[in-house]
Amino acid sequence: MHRVHAPFFLLCLICALMIAWGTHMNLSIIKEKDRLERMELDHFQKWIQSYSALAPVRKQWDAAYPPGTDIKDLLTLYRKFNFESAGLIATADTMQLGRITPLQENNRYLGLTEACVITGNEGNKGFVVSAPDYGKLIQGIQALSQRREIRFTGITIDRAKNRPHAVLRDMCLLVRDDEDASQPGVKP
Amino acid sequence: MFDILSRLRLSPGDPGIAFVGALEDFRSLPRNSRAILCGQLVFASLTSSHPGRDYIRQFGRSSARRSLFPGKKTVELSVWGDKAAMTAAESNRIKVGFSVDHYLSWGVSRKAAAVLIGGYPDKASTTIQVMVFAGAQLKQIFEKNLPAYDHPRFPSELSYLLDEIRSNFPGYRLHWAAPLEPLPDDYLQSDIINIGMEPFRHLQFRPVIASEGNAPFLRRFGPGLGLLGTVALVSGSMLYAPWHSYRVTWQKYQFETDPQLMPDGRPRNFPAMLYRQANNKLEVLQMQKDFLQHPPQQIQLANDMRQLLNQIASTPKVTILAFWIGGQSDEPSGGGRPAPHIAMRISVPADIRHSALDQGNALLKELSERTGLTLHLAANGVEEKLSESGGRPQARIYKVEG
């Protein structure tokens, strides 16, 4: 104790008390921050896991639906339908654009837009496809129905016409809206 | 006539405290012992007078009782210690008290004016220390050297001193204190009493200053720095673990959510970006997965159509004129019924033995059996096609729904 510089010691004591107090305060703050950060990281890691598990879906999705940006005009839309591969005959000459609406499934937007077509001279009943004979027509419609990116809600076959043909009602192509699928919107 | 009282025991187990007034005595004390310094080893003064080079100044003492609210500034009592004794005290770790401190506290603790006579009886001479108190304050202090106790001139010199004090401080009571031997009865008068060990009832030990100038740096600032350092160290070690843990987690989070970097430095166009942008991405993905798992709705339509057409076409004599599937035909059925899922126009050769309705019902029954569907005739669903020559119906056309 002898000849200790008392004011300096007092100063040190005050500083020490402040440090101790600060430590006490910071300790709880840091612990809380650490806990929150861990929770956040945990949440993210779980998210990543789920996302990784669902990652193949994205590939399937991209493979199943053509991107909307590919559709630039009526002709590219017509080509996407690819009626020839189904053995069907259709014509782009009388094809008209019907409605273009975001697809809602159970009132939820999935990132798909329906681009629908009608044959103009059919009075908006639907889109006309034809084939050399009825067997091919039916086969063709079946082949068409297997394709995910194509949707129609009804088939009409009328023999009154001289050529085997069918009217597909609500004939639409599903195109995917790229990027941020959480925001509904139609790409031009 | 006097015995030298040089040693005092406060209790049976006490190692003892020596009243020491000579340097040789002090030096011969064992380590870690306790001693009250008096006599020539200490010099006290209310003035700034210096006792000489052999003495070293100690901490100053207040000449009045300590108070939280000192009314007026009191004169400081300077205390000097024998340099050699101070050094010995420090090197031998001897706890040192000063007799003058004890006299002082005795004096300032009483209101009445008093003269205290203390000192130290050495072999060669007797040191007499006189302290004058008034109003709980030390007013004057001075020393006298008398011959040794056993010297023939001691009694007369003592008498002379006492008379001098009486004349200088008339009306003051004189108190004769240890370690001086108590005064024999023939000295005692109404104005002088023996108080003996009374000032030493509560022993006080003081730090000593053994060298001039400032103490070494570590001595002065060490304790403070040590305290500060210890607290800082403890604080740091307490904070480090949680802080480090937080940093690690934070860095991990930053790294994992960094869309730019992969561990091998490759850029990643990673879901982390999506995570930061859209938290409901997962939900959408899940819905897309479900959507992909369901077959397109029109497959059922096309399959039904093919099956039905095959079944009906294989029915004898039946010709299909038109076929609708998918909820609504372009020729709406009447009667406000819900639109049928399937509708068709079929033609059969007319059977003139039955009415058109009867033939139709029979046909419906057959078709229903073949297809497994509940079919019925549409409103106004019967039409007879007459031959060009007229008269008898050639074919009957039915509109069937189901």
Coordinates of N, CA and C in Angstrom, one line a residue, chain A residues 82-177:
Chain A
N82 N -46.6 -27.1 -82.2 CA -46.0 -28.2 -82.9 C -47.0 -29.3 -83.2
F83 N -48.0 -28.9 -84.0 CA -49.1 -29.9 -84.3 C -48.6 -31.0 -85.2
E84 N -47.5 -30.7 -86.0 CA -47.0 -31.7 -86.9 C -46.5 -32.9 -86.2
S85 N -45.9 -32.7 -85.0 CA -45.3 -33.9 -84.3 C -46.5 -34.8 -83.9
A86 N -47.7 -34.2 -83.7 CA -48.8 -35.1 -83.3 C -49.5 -35.7 -84.5
G87 N -49.0 -35.3 -85.7 CA -49.7 -35.8 -86.9 C -51.0 -35.1 -87.3
L88 N -51.1 -33.9 -86.8 CA -52.3 -33.1 -87.0 C -51.9 -31.9 -88.0
I89 N -53.0 -31.5 -88.6 CA -52.8 -30.4 -89.5 C -53.6 -29.2 -89.0
A90 N -52.9 -28.1 -88.9 CA -53.6 -26.8 -88.5 C -53.0 -25.7 -89.3
T91 N -53.7 -24.6 -89.3 CA -53.1 -23.5 -90.1 C -53.0 -22.3 -89.3
A92 N -51.9 -21.6 -89.5 CA -51.6 -20.4 -88.8 C -52.4 -19.2 -89.4
D93 N -52.8 -19.4 -90.7 CA -53.4 -18.3 -91.4 C -54.7 -17.8 -90.7
T94 N -55.5 -18.7 -90.2 CA -56.8 -18.2 -89.6 C -56.6 -18.2 -88.1
M95 N -55.5 -18.5 -87.6 CA -55.3 -18.6 -86.1 C -55.3 -17.1 -85.5
Q96 N -56.1 -17.0 -84.4 CA -56.1 -15.7 -83.8 C -55.7 -15.9 -82.3
L97 N -55.2 -14.8 -81.7 CA -54.9 -14.9 -80.3 C -56.1 -14.8 -79.5
G98 N -56.3 -15.7 -78.5 CA -57.4 -15.5 -77.6 C -57.0 -14.8 -76.4
R99 N -57.4 -15.3 -75.2 CA -57.0 -14.6 -74.0 C -55.6 -15.0 -73.6
I100 N -54.9 -14.1 -72.9 CA -53.6 -14.4 -72.3 C -53.8 -14.0 -70.8
T101 N -53.8 -15.1 -70.0 CA -54.0 -14.8 -68.5 C -53.0 -15.7 -67.7
P102 N -52.7 -15.2 -66.5 CA -51.8 -16.0 -65.6 C -52.6 -17.2 -65.2
L103 N -52.0 -18.3 -65.1 CA -52.7 -19.5 -64.7 C -52.8 -19.5 -63.2
Q104 N -54.0 -19.7 -62.8 CA -54.3 -19.8 -61.3 C -54.6 -21.3 -61.0
E105 N -53.9 -21.8 -60.1 CA -54.2 -23.2 -59.6 C -54.6 -23.1 -58.1
N106 N -55.8 -23.4 -57.8 CA -56.3 -23.2 -56.4 C -56.0 -21.8 -56.0
N107 N -56.3 -20.9 -56.9 CA -56.1 -19.4 -56.6 C -54.7 -19.0 -56.3
R108 N -53.7 -19.9 -56.7 CA -52.3 -19.5 -56.5 C -51.7 -19.4 -57.8
Y109 N -50.9 -18.4 -58.0 CA -50.1 -18.2 -59.2 C -48.9 -19.1 -59.2
L110 N -48.7 -19.8 -60.3 CA -47.6 -20.8 -60.3 C -46.4 -20.3 -61.1
G111 N -46.6 -19.2 -61.8 CA -45.5 -18.8 -62.7 C -45.7 -19.2 -64.1
L112 N -47.0 -19.5 -64.4 CA -47.3 -19.9 -65.8 C -48.4 -18.9 -66.3
T113 N -48.3 -18.7 -67.6 CA -49.3 -17.9 -68.3 C -49.9 -18.7 -69.4
E114 N -51.2 -18.7 -69.5 CA -51.9 -19.3 -70.6 C -52.0 -18.4 -71.8
A115 N -51.5 -18.9 -72.9 CA -51.7 -18.1 -74.2 C -52.6 -19.0 -75.1
C116 N -53.9 -18.5 -75.3 CA -54.9 -19.3 -76.0 C -55.1 -18.9 -77.4
V117 N -55.4 -19.8 -78.2 CA -55.6 -19.5 -79.7 C -57.0 -20.0 -80.1
I118 N -57.6 -19.3 -81.1 CA -58.8 -19.8 -81.7 C -58.7 -19.7 -83.2
T119 N -59.5 -20.5 -83.8 CA -59.5 -20.3 -85.3 C -60.6 -19.3 -85.6
G120 N -60.2 -18.3 -86.3 CA -61.1 -17.2 -86.5 C -62.4 -17.5 -87.1
N121 N -62.4 -18.3 -88.2 CA -63.7 -18.6 -88.9 C -64.6 -19.6 -88.2
E122 N -64.2 -20.0 -87.0 CA -65.0 -21.0 -86.3 C -65.9 -20.3 -85.2
G123 N -66.0 -19.1 -85.3 CA -66.9 -18.4 -84.4 C -66.5 -18.5 -82.9
N124 N -65.2 -18.4 -82.6 CA -64.7 -18.4 -81.3 C -65.0 -19.7 -80.5
K125 N -65.3 -20.8 -81.2 CA -65.7 -22.0 -80.5 C -64.4 -22.7 -80.0
G126 N -63.4 -22.6 -80.8 CA -62.1 -23.2 -80.4 C -61.2 -23.2 -81.5
F127 N -60.2 -24.1 -81.4 CA -59.1 -24.2 -82.4 C -59.3 -25.5 -83.2
V128 N -59.2 -25.3 -84.5 CA -59.5 -26.4 -85.4 C -58.2 -27.2 -85.8
V129 N -58.2 -28.5 -85.6 CA -57.2 -29.3 -86.1 C -57.8 -30.4 -87.0
S130 N -57.0 -30.8 -88.0 CA -57.6 -31.8 -88.9 C -56.5 -32.9 -89.1
A131 N -56.9 -34.0 -89.8 CA -56.0 -35.1 -90.1 C -56.6 -35.8 -91.3
P132 N -55.7 -36.6 -92.0 CA -56.2 -37.2 -93.2 C -57.4 -38.2 -92.9
D133 N -57.4 -38.9 -91.8 CA -58.5 -39.7 -91.5 C -58.8 -39.7 -90.0
Y134 N -59.9 -40.3 -89.6 CA -60.4 -40.1 -88.2 C -59.4 -40.8 -87.3
G135 N -58.9 -42.0 -87.7 CA -57.9 -42.7 -86.8 C -56.8 -41.8 -86.5
K136 N -56.2 -41.1 -87.5 CA -55.1 -40.2 -87.2 C -55.5 -39.0 -86.4
L137 N -56.7 -38.6 -86.6 CA -57.2 -37.4 -85.9 C -57.2 -37.7 -84.4
I138 N -57.8 -38.9 -84.1 CA -58.0 -39.3 -82.7 C -56.6 -39.5 -82.1
Q139 N -55.8 -40.2 -82.8 CA -54.4 -40.5 -82.3 C -53.7 -39.1 -82.1
G140 N -53.9 -38.2 -83.0 CA -53.2 -36.9 -82.9 C -53.6 -36.2 -81.7
I141 N -55.0 -36.2 -81.4 CA -55.5 -35.5 -80.3 C -55.0 -36.1 -79.0
Q142 N -54.9 -37.4 -79.0 CA -54.3 -38.1 -77.8 C -52.9 -37.7 -77.6
A143 N -52.1 -37.7 -78.7 CA -50.7 -37.3 -78.6 C -50.6 -35.9 -78.0
L144 N -51.5 -35.0 -78.5 CA -51.5 -33.6 -78.1 C -51.8 -33.6 -76.6
S145 N -52.7 -34.4 -76.2 CA -53.2 -34.3 -74.8 C -52.1 -34.8 -73.8
Q146 N -51.1 -35.5 -74.3 CA -50.1 -35.9 -73.4 C -49.1 -34.8 -73.0
R147 N -49.1 -33.7 -73.8 CA -48.1 -32.7 -73.6 C -48.6 -31.7 -72.6
R148 N -47.6 -31.5 -71.6 CA -47.9 -30.7 -70.4 C -48.2 -29.3 -70.8
E149 N -47.5 -28.8 -71.8 CA -47.5 -27.3 -72.0 C -48.8 -27.0 -72.8
I150 N -49.6 -28.0 -73.1 CA -50.8 -27.8 -73.9 C -52.0 -28.1 -73.0
R151 N -53.0 -27.2 -73.1 CA -54.3 -27.4 -72.4 C -55.4 -27.2 -73.3
F152 N -56.4 -28.1 -73.2 CA -57.7 -27.8 -73.8 C -58.8 -28.4 -72.9
T153 N -60.0 -27.9 -73.0 CA -61.0 -28.4 -72.1 C -62.1 -29.1 -72.8
G154 N -62.1 -29.2 -74.1 CA -63.2 -29.9 -74.8 C -62.9 -30.3 -76.2
I155 N -63.5 -31.4 -76.7 CA -63.2 -31.8 -78.0 C -64.6 -31.9 -78.8
T156 N -64.6 -31.4 -79.9 CA -65.8 -31.6 -80.8 C -65.4 -32.2 -82.1
I157 N -66.1 -33.3 -82.5 CA -65.8 -33.9 -83.8 C -67.1 -33.9 -84.6
D158 N -67.1 -33.3 -85.7 CA -68.4 -33.3 -86.5 C -68.1 -33.8 -87.9
R159 N -68.9 -34.8 -88.3 CA -68.6 -35.5 -89.6 C -69.3 -34.7 -90.7
A160 N -70.0 -33.7 -90.4 CA -70.7 -33.0 -91.4 C -69.7 -32.4 -92.4
K161 N -68.6 -32.0 -91.9 CA -67.6 -31.4 -92.7 C -66.9 -32.5 -93.6
N162 N -66.4 -32.1 -94.7 CA -65.9 -33.1 -95.6 C -64.5 -33.7 -95.1
R163 N -63.8 -32.9 -94.4 CA -62.5 -33.4 -94.0 C -62.5 -33.8 -92.5
P164 N -61.9 -34.9 -92.0 CA -61.9 -35.2 -90.6 C -61.2 -34.1 -89.8
H165 N -62.0 -33.5 -88.9 CA -61.4 -32.4 -88.2 C -62.0 -32.3 -86.8
A166 N -61.4 -31.7 -85.9 CA -61.9 -31.6 -84.5 C -61.7 -30.1 -84.0
V167 N -62.6 -29.7 -83.2 CA -62.4 -28.4 -82.6 C -62.0 -28.6 -81.1
L168 N -60.9 -28.0 -80.8 CA -60.4 -28.1 -79.4 C -60.7 -26.8 -78.7
R169 N -61.5 -27.0 -77.7 CA -62.0 -25.8 -76.9 C -61.0 -25.3 -75.9
D170 N -60.9 -24.0 -75.7 CA -59.9 -23.4 -74.8 C -58.5 -23.9 -75.0
M171 N -58.1 -23.9 -76.3 CA -56.8 -24.4 -76.7 C -55.7 -23.4 -76.2
C172 N -54.9 -23.8 -75.3 CA -53.9 -22.9 -74.8 C -52.5 -23.5 -74.7
L173 N -51.5 -22.6 -74.8 CA -50.2 -23.0 -74.5 C -49.7 -22.4 -73.2
L174 N -49.2 -23.3 -72.3 CA -48.7 -22.8 -71.0 C -47.2 -22.4 -71.2
V175 N -46.9 -21.1 -70.9 CA -45.6 -20.6 -71.0 C -45.2 -20.2 -69.6
R176 N -43.9 -20.4 -69.3 CA -43.5 -20.0 -67.9 C -43.0 -18.6 -67.9
D177 N -43.3 -17.9 -66.9 CA -42.8 -16.5 -66.7 C -41.5 -16.6 -65.9

